[in-house]
């Protein structure tokens, strides 16, 4: 037998030629065991599973001979078993770019989050129908109203552009209050009521313009009416968020919505210009009013309520049939395929166990709740939303300037009228169909969501500069081809913003974003039309387009900061 002293002073010992661990400082006391009838003591030990026996004590006749079958040996270094925190141990490597960390190495982007619920495609198809009719009505009037205003102010393009800029600024100022307020109303009372209200406002705006087209005061009144209720497309975007967020189909849904707008703008402007040339100047406005009336009926009879607050009263079980199909209250308080979150006033959500009860009703809006400034707080809740909001603000400056001067720019430089302008805007609609309906999803899969957004802003800036350099109508269409690739980033950016808040605050988020855009949007038409009037008299009407291209580059830089934030969802 090996003496105990030899064991205590031995170097690291081996078992079957394999190093196990460092030797103990003192020899363990030999445990008591009954004499084993076996030679090595292993066959008589109890089984531990998988045919491995427990280590039996050595036989007195064999000495310190160890069992032949034991658990696998530990690694060569005993430090591998040390899991206690140590200041000397290096921290784990940071995640690679795309996995939520700021590191920009290689690696693959993280997999998309698993959907929480299925997408309600039948309801979304009705949303697309409503969007098509409303966008068609708006698009029919787009190439006609600037021409009517140009005639009302005596035919001066610079003066008409100045009036358009002032009206656009007035529209934006009114929307600062109306958009967040009506967004809150849609969260409290449902989306359909706000959609119908917006349709009534658009019909009144078109009617006033058509009846008093020769008076510039009519355009002021029409602007006030339209701006007070012009939340239809914002609310429809909120409906899309109600249906798509949490299903994994948000980018596809926003892409289909943008493609639907593209279809309307592919047909509406050309149709409006043709109607004005073939019939009488205000014929497109009357046709647009008819389309709005038809669409209001579609909202009332075809479109179900999607707001979490409007599908069923709080505190009670969900009834069946509210959304066009049967079903009762659910255990999570959900209804119509939309989860019912906690109310905005802090009350509890629906109770469990199949009742949907236990909640408190949403409070009525008061002067404090409809104040636009508190509604903007959702954009300042986190650094990510602040940077995304700044991106929207910068890009809205460029978009607002382009819309206020495009007709007058093409009229001065190329001699275009309503028919030619309508055809070009229809081409813009076709590009939206191609980009958002065909290219959006494969572009996200190929490039990733974040690189595609940055590329989109860069291409939008380039196409604005090319507009300013255009010397013929063919050059304008060539610049539009560059913009087609940039438009594909729009659905991805909208889906990314919608993921930053829960479903109960989608209306507040969309209203806050719209209010943020309208806070800065009055600057865009005033600056763009002012620059146009100044440089048009000097033979350089394209300078405002260069300025808007620079603002788009600023938006791209801000977006890059937002997309690199580690808290981005």
mmCIF file of C-alpha atoms in Angstrom, residues 205-458:
data_model
loop_
_atom_site.group_PDB
_atom_site.id
_atom_site.type_symbol
_atom_site.label_atom_id
_atom_site.label_comp_id
_atom_site.label_asym_id
_atom_site.label_seq_id
_atom_site.Cartn_x
_atom_site.Cartn_y
_atom_site.Cartn_z
ATOM 1 C CA UNK A 205 -62.807 70.865 -48.942
ATOM 2 C CA UNK A 206 -63.331 69.685 -52.510
ATOM 3 C CA UNK A 207 -66.811 71.191 -52.655
ATOM 4 C CA UNK A 208 -65.677 74.648 -51.519
ATOM 5 C CA UNK A 209 -62.804 74.655 -54.006
ATOM 6 C CA UNK A 210 -65.018 73.600 -56.908
ATOM 7 C CA UNK A 211 -67.742 76.140 -56.106
ATOM 8 C CA UNK A 212 -65.447 79.143 -55.688
ATOM 9 C CA UNK A 213 -62.422 78.255 -57.820
ATOM 10 C CA UNK A 214 -61.947 81.824 -59.102
ATOM 11 C CA UNK A 215 -61.548 83.328 -55.583
ATOM 12 C CA UNK A 216 -58.326 82.853 -53.663
ATOM 13 C CA UNK A 217 -60.253 83.217 -50.384
ATOM 14 C CA UNK A 218 -61.972 79.918 -51.149
ATOM 15 C CA UNK A 219 -58.615 78.158 -51.015
ATOM 16 C CA UNK A 220 -58.014 79.521 -47.517
ATOM 17 C CA UNK A 221 -61.374 78.224 -46.296
ATOM 18 C CA UNK A 222 -60.862 74.880 -47.995
ATOM 19 C CA UNK A 223 -57.408 74.559 -46.424
ATOM 20 C CA UNK A 224 -58.794 75.190 -42.939
ATOM 21 C CA UNK A 225 -61.495 72.558 -43.368
ATOM 22 C CA UNK A 226 -59.181 69.974 -44.864
ATOM 23 C CA UNK A 227 -56.410 70.493 -42.303
ATOM 24 C CA UNK A 228 -58.811 70.186 -39.381
ATOM 25 C CA UNK A 229 -59.908 66.712 -40.455
ATOM 26 C CA UNK A 230 -57.048 65.554 -42.691
ATOM 27 C CA UNK A 231 -56.094 62.483 -40.682
ATOM 28 C CA UNK A 232 -57.467 59.773 -42.944
ATOM 29 C CA UNK A 233 -54.174 58.326 -44.120
ATOM 30 C CA UNK A 234 -52.595 58.675 -40.683
ATOM 31 C CA UNK A 235 -55.514 56.746 -39.163
ATOM 32 C CA UNK A 236 -55.337 54.141 -41.899
ATOM 33 C CA UNK A 237 -51.655 53.671 -41.110
ATOM 34 C CA UNK A 238 -52.697 53.118 -37.481
ATOM 35 C CA UNK A 239 -55.235 50.513 -38.610
ATOM 36 C CA UNK A 240 -52.427 48.760 -40.447
ATOM 37 C CA UNK A 241 -50.353 48.794 -37.269
ATOM 38 C CA UNK A 242 -53.299 47.318 -35.333
ATOM 39 C CA UNK A 243 -53.448 44.413 -37.737
ATOM 40 C CA UNK A 244 -49.769 43.850 -38.548
ATOM 41 C CA UNK A 245 -47.621 44.666 -35.504
ATOM 42 C CA UNK A 246 -46.743 41.467 -33.680
ATOM 43 C CA UNK A 247 -47.477 39.206 -36.653
ATOM 44 C CA UNK A 248 -44.110 39.442 -38.386
ATOM 45 C CA UNK A 249 -45.827 40.911 -41.463
ATOM 46 C CA UNK A 250 -45.541 44.627 -40.672
ATOM 47 C CA UNK A 251 -43.090 45.420 -43.482
ATOM 48 C CA UNK A 252 -45.164 43.457 -45.995
ATOM 49 C CA UNK A 253 -48.371 45.165 -44.848
ATOM 50 C CA UNK A 254 -46.922 48.651 -45.112
ATOM 51 C CA UNK A 255 -45.468 47.713 -48.476
ATOM 52 C CA UNK A 256 -48.878 46.618 -49.739
ATOM 53 C CA UNK A 257 -50.411 49.839 -48.391
ATOM 54 C CA UNK A 258 -47.797 51.936 -50.169
ATOM 55 C CA UNK A 259 -48.345 49.952 -53.362
ATOM 56 C CA UNK A 260 -52.067 50.653 -53.078
ATOM 57 C CA UNK A 261 -51.377 54.360 -52.872
ATOM 58 C CA UNK A 262 -49.166 53.881 -55.887
ATOM 59 C CA UNK A 263 -52.021 52.325 -57.838
ATOM 60 C CA UNK A 264 -54.241 55.288 -56.986
ATOM 61 C CA UNK A 265 -51.580 57.803 -57.947
ATOM 62 C CA UNK A 266 -50.862 55.861 -61.117
ATOM 63 C CA UNK A 267 -54.430 56.343 -62.308
ATOM 64 C CA UNK A 268 -55.819 59.351 -60.425
ATOM 65 C CA UNK A 269 -53.639 62.236 -61.656
ATOM 66 C CA UNK A 270 -53.802 61.155 -65.283
ATOM 67 C CA UNK A 271 -57.569 60.691 -64.937
ATOM 68 C CA UNK A 272 -57.998 64.102 -63.330
ATOM 69 C CA UNK A 273 -55.931 65.855 -65.992
ATOM 70 C CA UNK A 274 -57.868 64.130 -68.754
ATOM 71 C CA UNK A 275 -61.199 65.054 -67.163
ATOM 72 C CA UNK A 276 -60.181 68.702 -66.857
ATOM 73 C CA UNK A 277 -59.091 68.797 -70.514
ATOM 74 C CA UNK A 278 -62.098 66.923 -71.864
ATOM 75 C CA UNK A 279 -64.940 68.342 -69.747
ATOM 76 C CA UNK A 280 -64.434 71.461 -67.591
ATOM 77 C CA UNK A 281 -61.697 72.592 -65.153
ATOM 78 C CA UNK A 282 -63.471 71.542 -61.945
ATOM 79 C CA UNK A 283 -64.739 68.193 -63.229
ATOM 80 C CA UNK A 284 -61.993 66.240 -61.391
ATOM 81 C CA UNK A 285 -63.077 67.790 -58.099
ATOM 82 C CA UNK A 286 -66.651 66.626 -58.578
ATOM 83 C CA UNK A 287 -65.442 63.150 -59.477
ATOM 84 C CA UNK A 288 -63.286 63.100 -56.350
ATOM 85 C CA UNK A 289 -66.312 63.999 -54.204
ATOM 86 C CA UNK A 290 -68.198 61.031 -55.638
ATOM 87 C CA UNK A 291 -65.266 58.721 -54.837
ATOM 88 C CA UNK A 292 -65.164 60.003 -51.231
ATOM 89 C CA UNK A 293 -68.885 59.333 -50.777
ATOM 90 C CA UNK A 294 -68.480 55.787 -52.061
ATOM 91 C CA UNK A 295 -65.521 55.242 -49.779
ATOM 92 C CA UNK A 296 -67.438 56.455 -46.720
ATOM 93 C CA UNK A 297 -70.006 53.751 -47.365
ATOM 94 C CA UNK A 298 -67.207 51.193 -47.641
ATOM 95 C CA UNK A 299 -65.776 52.253 -44.265
ATOM 96 C CA UNK A 300 -69.162 51.969 -42.559
ATOM 97 C CA UNK A 301 -70.234 48.651 -44.065
ATOM 98 C CA UNK A 302 -67.035 46.767 -44.842
ATOM 99 C CA UNK A 303 -64.260 47.882 -42.508
ATOM 100 C CA UNK A 304 -64.319 46.347 -38.997
ATOM 101 C CA UNK A 305 -63.059 48.143 -35.935
ATOM 102 C CA UNK A 306 -59.432 47.347 -35.157
ATOM 103 C CA UNK A 307 -58.679 49.631 -32.231
ATOM 104 C CA UNK A 308 -57.996 47.708 -29.007
ATOM 105 C CA UNK A 309 -60.233 50.216 -27.218
ATOM 106 C CA UNK A 310 -63.027 50.180 -29.764
ATOM 107 C CA UNK A 311 -63.616 46.481 -30.389
ATOM 108 C CA UNK A 312 -65.386 45.890 -27.067
ATOM 109 C CA UNK A 313 -66.046 47.856 -23.881
ATOM 110 C CA UNK A 314 -63.481 47.653 -21.131
ATOM 111 C CA UNK A 315 -64.435 45.684 -18.105
ATOM 112 C CA UNK A 316 -66.783 43.353 -19.946
ATOM 113 C CA UNK A 317 -66.514 40.223 -21.998
ATOM 114 C CA UNK A 318 -65.946 40.576 -25.703
ATOM 115 C CA UNK A 319 -69.051 39.945 -27.712
ATOM 116 C CA UNK A 320 -69.085 38.070 -30.974
ATOM 117 C CA UNK A 321 -69.581 39.490 -34.395
ATOM 118 C CA UNK A 322 -68.086 42.958 -33.864
ATOM 119 C CA UNK A 323 -65.425 42.381 -36.483
ATOM 120 C CA UNK A 324 -67.288 40.435 -39.079
ATOM 121 C CA UNK A 325 -66.859 36.973 -37.578
ATOM 122 C CA UNK A 326 -68.009 35.154 -34.495
ATOM 123 C CA UNK A 327 -66.165 34.812 -31.265
ATOM 124 C CA UNK A 328 -66.489 35.606 -27.632
ATOM 125 C CA UNK A 329 -64.258 37.023 -24.999
ATOM 126 C CA UNK A 330 -60.787 35.609 -24.815
ATOM 127 C CA UNK A 331 -58.619 34.800 -21.881
ATOM 128 C CA UNK A 332 -56.192 37.583 -22.671
ATOM 129 C CA UNK A 333 -58.855 40.175 -23.344
ATOM 130 C CA UNK A 334 -58.203 40.006 -27.083
ATOM 131 C CA UNK A 335 -60.812 40.406 -29.784
ATOM 132 C CA UNK A 336 -60.888 40.504 -33.580
ATOM 133 C CA UNK A 337 -57.376 39.118 -33.687
ATOM 134 C CA UNK A 338 -56.011 42.201 -31.889
ATOM 135 C CA UNK A 339 -54.653 41.997 -28.390
ATOM 136 C CA UNK A 340 -56.426 44.260 -25.933
ATOM 137 C CA UNK A 341 -53.712 46.077 -23.980
ATOM 138 C CA UNK A 342 -53.942 48.175 -20.872
ATOM 139 C CA UNK A 343 -55.864 51.442 -21.280
ATOM 140 C CA UNK A 344 -54.036 54.705 -21.735
ATOM 141 C CA UNK A 345 -55.187 56.114 -18.411
ATOM 142 C CA UNK A 346 -53.350 53.432 -16.492
ATOM 143 C CA UNK A 347 -56.270 51.113 -15.774
ATOM 144 C CA UNK A 348 -55.894 47.392 -15.712
ATOM 145 C CA UNK A 349 -56.306 45.380 -18.828
ATOM 146 C CA UNK A 350 -58.696 42.561 -19.472
ATOM 147 C CA UNK A 351 -58.775 39.824 -16.924
ATOM 148 C CA UNK A 352 -57.857 36.230 -17.547
ATOM 149 C CA UNK A 353 -59.909 33.105 -17.561
ATOM 150 C CA UNK A 354 -62.042 33.746 -20.639
ATOM 151 C CA UNK A 355 -63.916 36.809 -19.462
ATOM 152 C CA UNK A 356 -61.897 39.793 -20.579
ATOM 153 C CA UNK A 357 -63.133 41.603 -17.484
ATOM 154 C CA UNK A 358 -61.460 43.443 -14.718
ATOM 155 C CA UNK A 359 -60.491 46.535 -16.705
ATOM 156 C CA UNK A 360 -61.552 50.116 -16.306
ATOM 157 C CA UNK A 361 -63.078 52.196 -19.089
ATOM 158 C CA UNK A 362 -60.959 54.629 -21.017
ATOM 159 C CA UNK A 363 -61.323 58.159 -19.733
ATOM 160 C CA UNK A 364 -62.917 60.793 -21.924
ATOM 161 C CA UNK A 365 -60.544 63.178 -23.648
ATOM 162 C CA UNK A 366 -60.232 66.542 -21.984
ATOM 163 C CA UNK A 367 -58.270 69.707 -22.690
ATOM 164 C CA UNK A 368 -55.134 68.160 -21.253
ATOM 165 C CA UNK A 369 -55.369 64.856 -23.110
ATOM 166 C CA UNK A 370 -55.879 66.439 -26.562
ATOM 167 C CA UNK A 371 -53.089 68.960 -26.103
ATOM 168 C CA UNK A 372 -50.570 68.125 -28.849
ATOM 169 C CA UNK A 373 -47.496 68.743 -26.714
ATOM 170 C CA UNK A 374 -48.224 65.955 -24.188
ATOM 171 C CA UNK A 375 -49.012 63.659 -27.111
ATOM 172 C CA UNK A 376 -45.484 64.234 -28.372
ATOM 173 C CA UNK A 377 -44.050 62.747 -25.189
ATOM 174 C CA UNK A 378 -44.196 59.287 -26.709
ATOM 175 C CA UNK A 379 -41.396 60.391 -29.030
ATOM 176 C CA UNK A 380 -39.211 61.424 -26.094
ATOM 177 C CA UNK A 381 -39.656 58.259 -24.078
ATOM 178 C CA UNK A 382 -36.376 56.795 -25.269
ATOM 179 C CA UNK A 383 -33.305 57.783 -27.231
ATOM 180 C CA UNK A 384 -34.375 55.549 -30.104
ATOM 181 C CA UNK A 385 -37.713 57.313 -30.566
ATOM 182 C CA UNK A 386 -36.026 60.710 -30.300
ATOM 183 C CA UNK A 387 -33.620 59.903 -33.125
ATOM 184 C CA UNK A 388 -36.353 58.336 -35.251
ATOM 185 C CA UNK A 389 -38.548 61.371 -34.693
ATOM 186 C CA UNK A 390 -35.727 63.673 -35.762
ATOM 187 C CA UNK A 391 -35.363 61.582 -38.920
ATOM 188 C CA UNK A 392 -39.042 62.006 -39.724
ATOM 189 C CA UNK A 393 -38.804 65.744 -39.095
ATOM 190 C CA UNK A 394 -35.856 66.254 -41.434
ATOM 191 C CA UNK A 395 -37.370 64.147 -44.218
ATOM 192 C CA UNK A 396 -40.719 65.950 -43.865
ATOM 193 C CA UNK A 397 -39.015 69.243 -44.633
ATOM 194 C CA UNK A 398 -37.864 67.919 -48.002
ATOM 195 C CA UNK A 399 -41.163 66.215 -48.829
ATOM 196 C CA UNK A 400 -43.252 69.265 -47.969
ATOM 197 C CA UNK A 401 -41.147 71.541 -50.142
ATOM 198 C CA UNK A 402 -41.360 69.298 -53.191
ATOM 199 C CA UNK A 403 -45.141 68.987 -53.071
ATOM 200 C CA UNK A 404 -45.686 72.731 -52.845
ATOM 201 C CA UNK A 405 -43.682 73.715 -55.937
ATOM 202 C CA UNK A 406 -43.616 70.745 -58.331
ATOM 203 C CA UNK A 407 -46.425 71.971 -60.592
ATOM 204 C CA UNK A 408 -45.040 75.505 -60.832
ATOM 205 C CA UNK A 409 -41.497 74.240 -61.425
ATOM 206 C CA UNK A 410 -42.525 71.994 -64.321
ATOM 207 C CA UNK A 411 -44.841 74.688 -65.678
ATOM 208 C CA UNK A 412 -42.044 77.248 -65.857
ATOM 209 C CA UNK A 413 -39.236 74.952 -67.007
ATOM 210 C CA UNK A 414 -41.069 72.598 -69.394
ATOM 211 C CA UNK A 415 -44.406 74.331 -70.025
ATOM 212 C CA UNK A 416 -46.385 71.495 -68.459
ATOM 213 C CA UNK A 417 -50.100 71.838 -67.731
ATOM 214 C CA UNK A 418 -52.502 69.669 -65.711
ATOM 215 C CA UNK A 419 -52.404 66.879 -68.281
ATOM 216 C CA UNK A 420 -48.584 66.611 -68.412
ATOM 217 C CA UNK A 421 -48.244 67.022 -64.671
ATOM 218 C CA UNK A 422 -50.913 64.391 -64.129
ATOM 219 C CA UNK A 423 -49.024 61.947 -66.322
ATOM 220 C CA UNK A 424 -45.815 62.523 -64.404
ATOM 221 C CA UNK A 425 -47.504 62.055 -61.035
ATOM 222 C CA UNK A 426 -49.047 58.881 -62.430
ATOM 223 C CA UNK A 427 -45.531 57.729 -63.273
ATOM 224 C CA UNK A 428 -44.606 58.422 -59.651
ATOM 225 C CA UNK A 429 -47.466 56.134 -58.670
ATOM 226 C CA UNK A 430 -46.147 53.394 -60.924
ATOM 227 C CA UNK A 431 -42.740 53.728 -59.302
ATOM 228 C CA UNK A 432 -44.350 53.337 -55.887
ATOM 229 C CA UNK A 433 -46.062 50.165 -57.054
ATOM 230 C CA UNK A 434 -42.793 48.718 -58.278
ATOM 231 C CA UNK A 435 -40.749 49.787 -55.267
ATOM 232 C CA UNK A 436 -43.107 49.130 -52.370
ATOM 233 C CA UNK A 437 -45.189 46.360 -53.848
ATOM 234 C CA UNK A 438 -42.487 44.380 -55.651
ATOM 235 C CA UNK A 439 -39.048 45.457 -54.417
ATOM 236 C CA UNK A 440 -39.719 46.100 -50.705
ATOM 237 C CA UNK A 441 -39.723 42.540 -49.382
ATOM 238 C CA UNK A 442 -36.836 41.136 -51.491
ATOM 239 C CA UNK A 443 -34.808 44.278 -50.761
ATOM 240 C CA UNK A 444 -35.211 43.742 -47.013
ATOM 241 C CA UNK A 445 -34.243 40.087 -47.403
ATOM 242 C CA UNK A 446 -31.203 40.921 -49.538
ATOM 243 C CA UNK A 447 -29.799 44.007 -47.816
ATOM 244 C CA UNK A 448 -31.356 43.935 -44.378
ATOM 245 C CA UNK A 449 -33.733 46.454 -42.892
ATOM 246 C CA UNK A 450 -31.190 48.975 -41.640
ATOM 247 C CA UNK A 451 -28.914 49.211 -44.716
ATOM 248 C CA UNK A 452 -31.969 49.488 -46.952
ATOM 249 C CA UNK A 453 -33.285 52.484 -44.996
ATOM 250 C CA UNK A 454 -29.994 54.334 -45.323
ATOM 251 C CA UNK A 455 -29.722 53.513 -49.018
ATOM 252 C CA UNK A 456 -33.262 54.755 -49.553
ATOM 253 C CA UNK A 457 -32.500 58.159 -48.059
ATOM 254 C CA UNK A 458 -29.382 58.471 -50.188
#
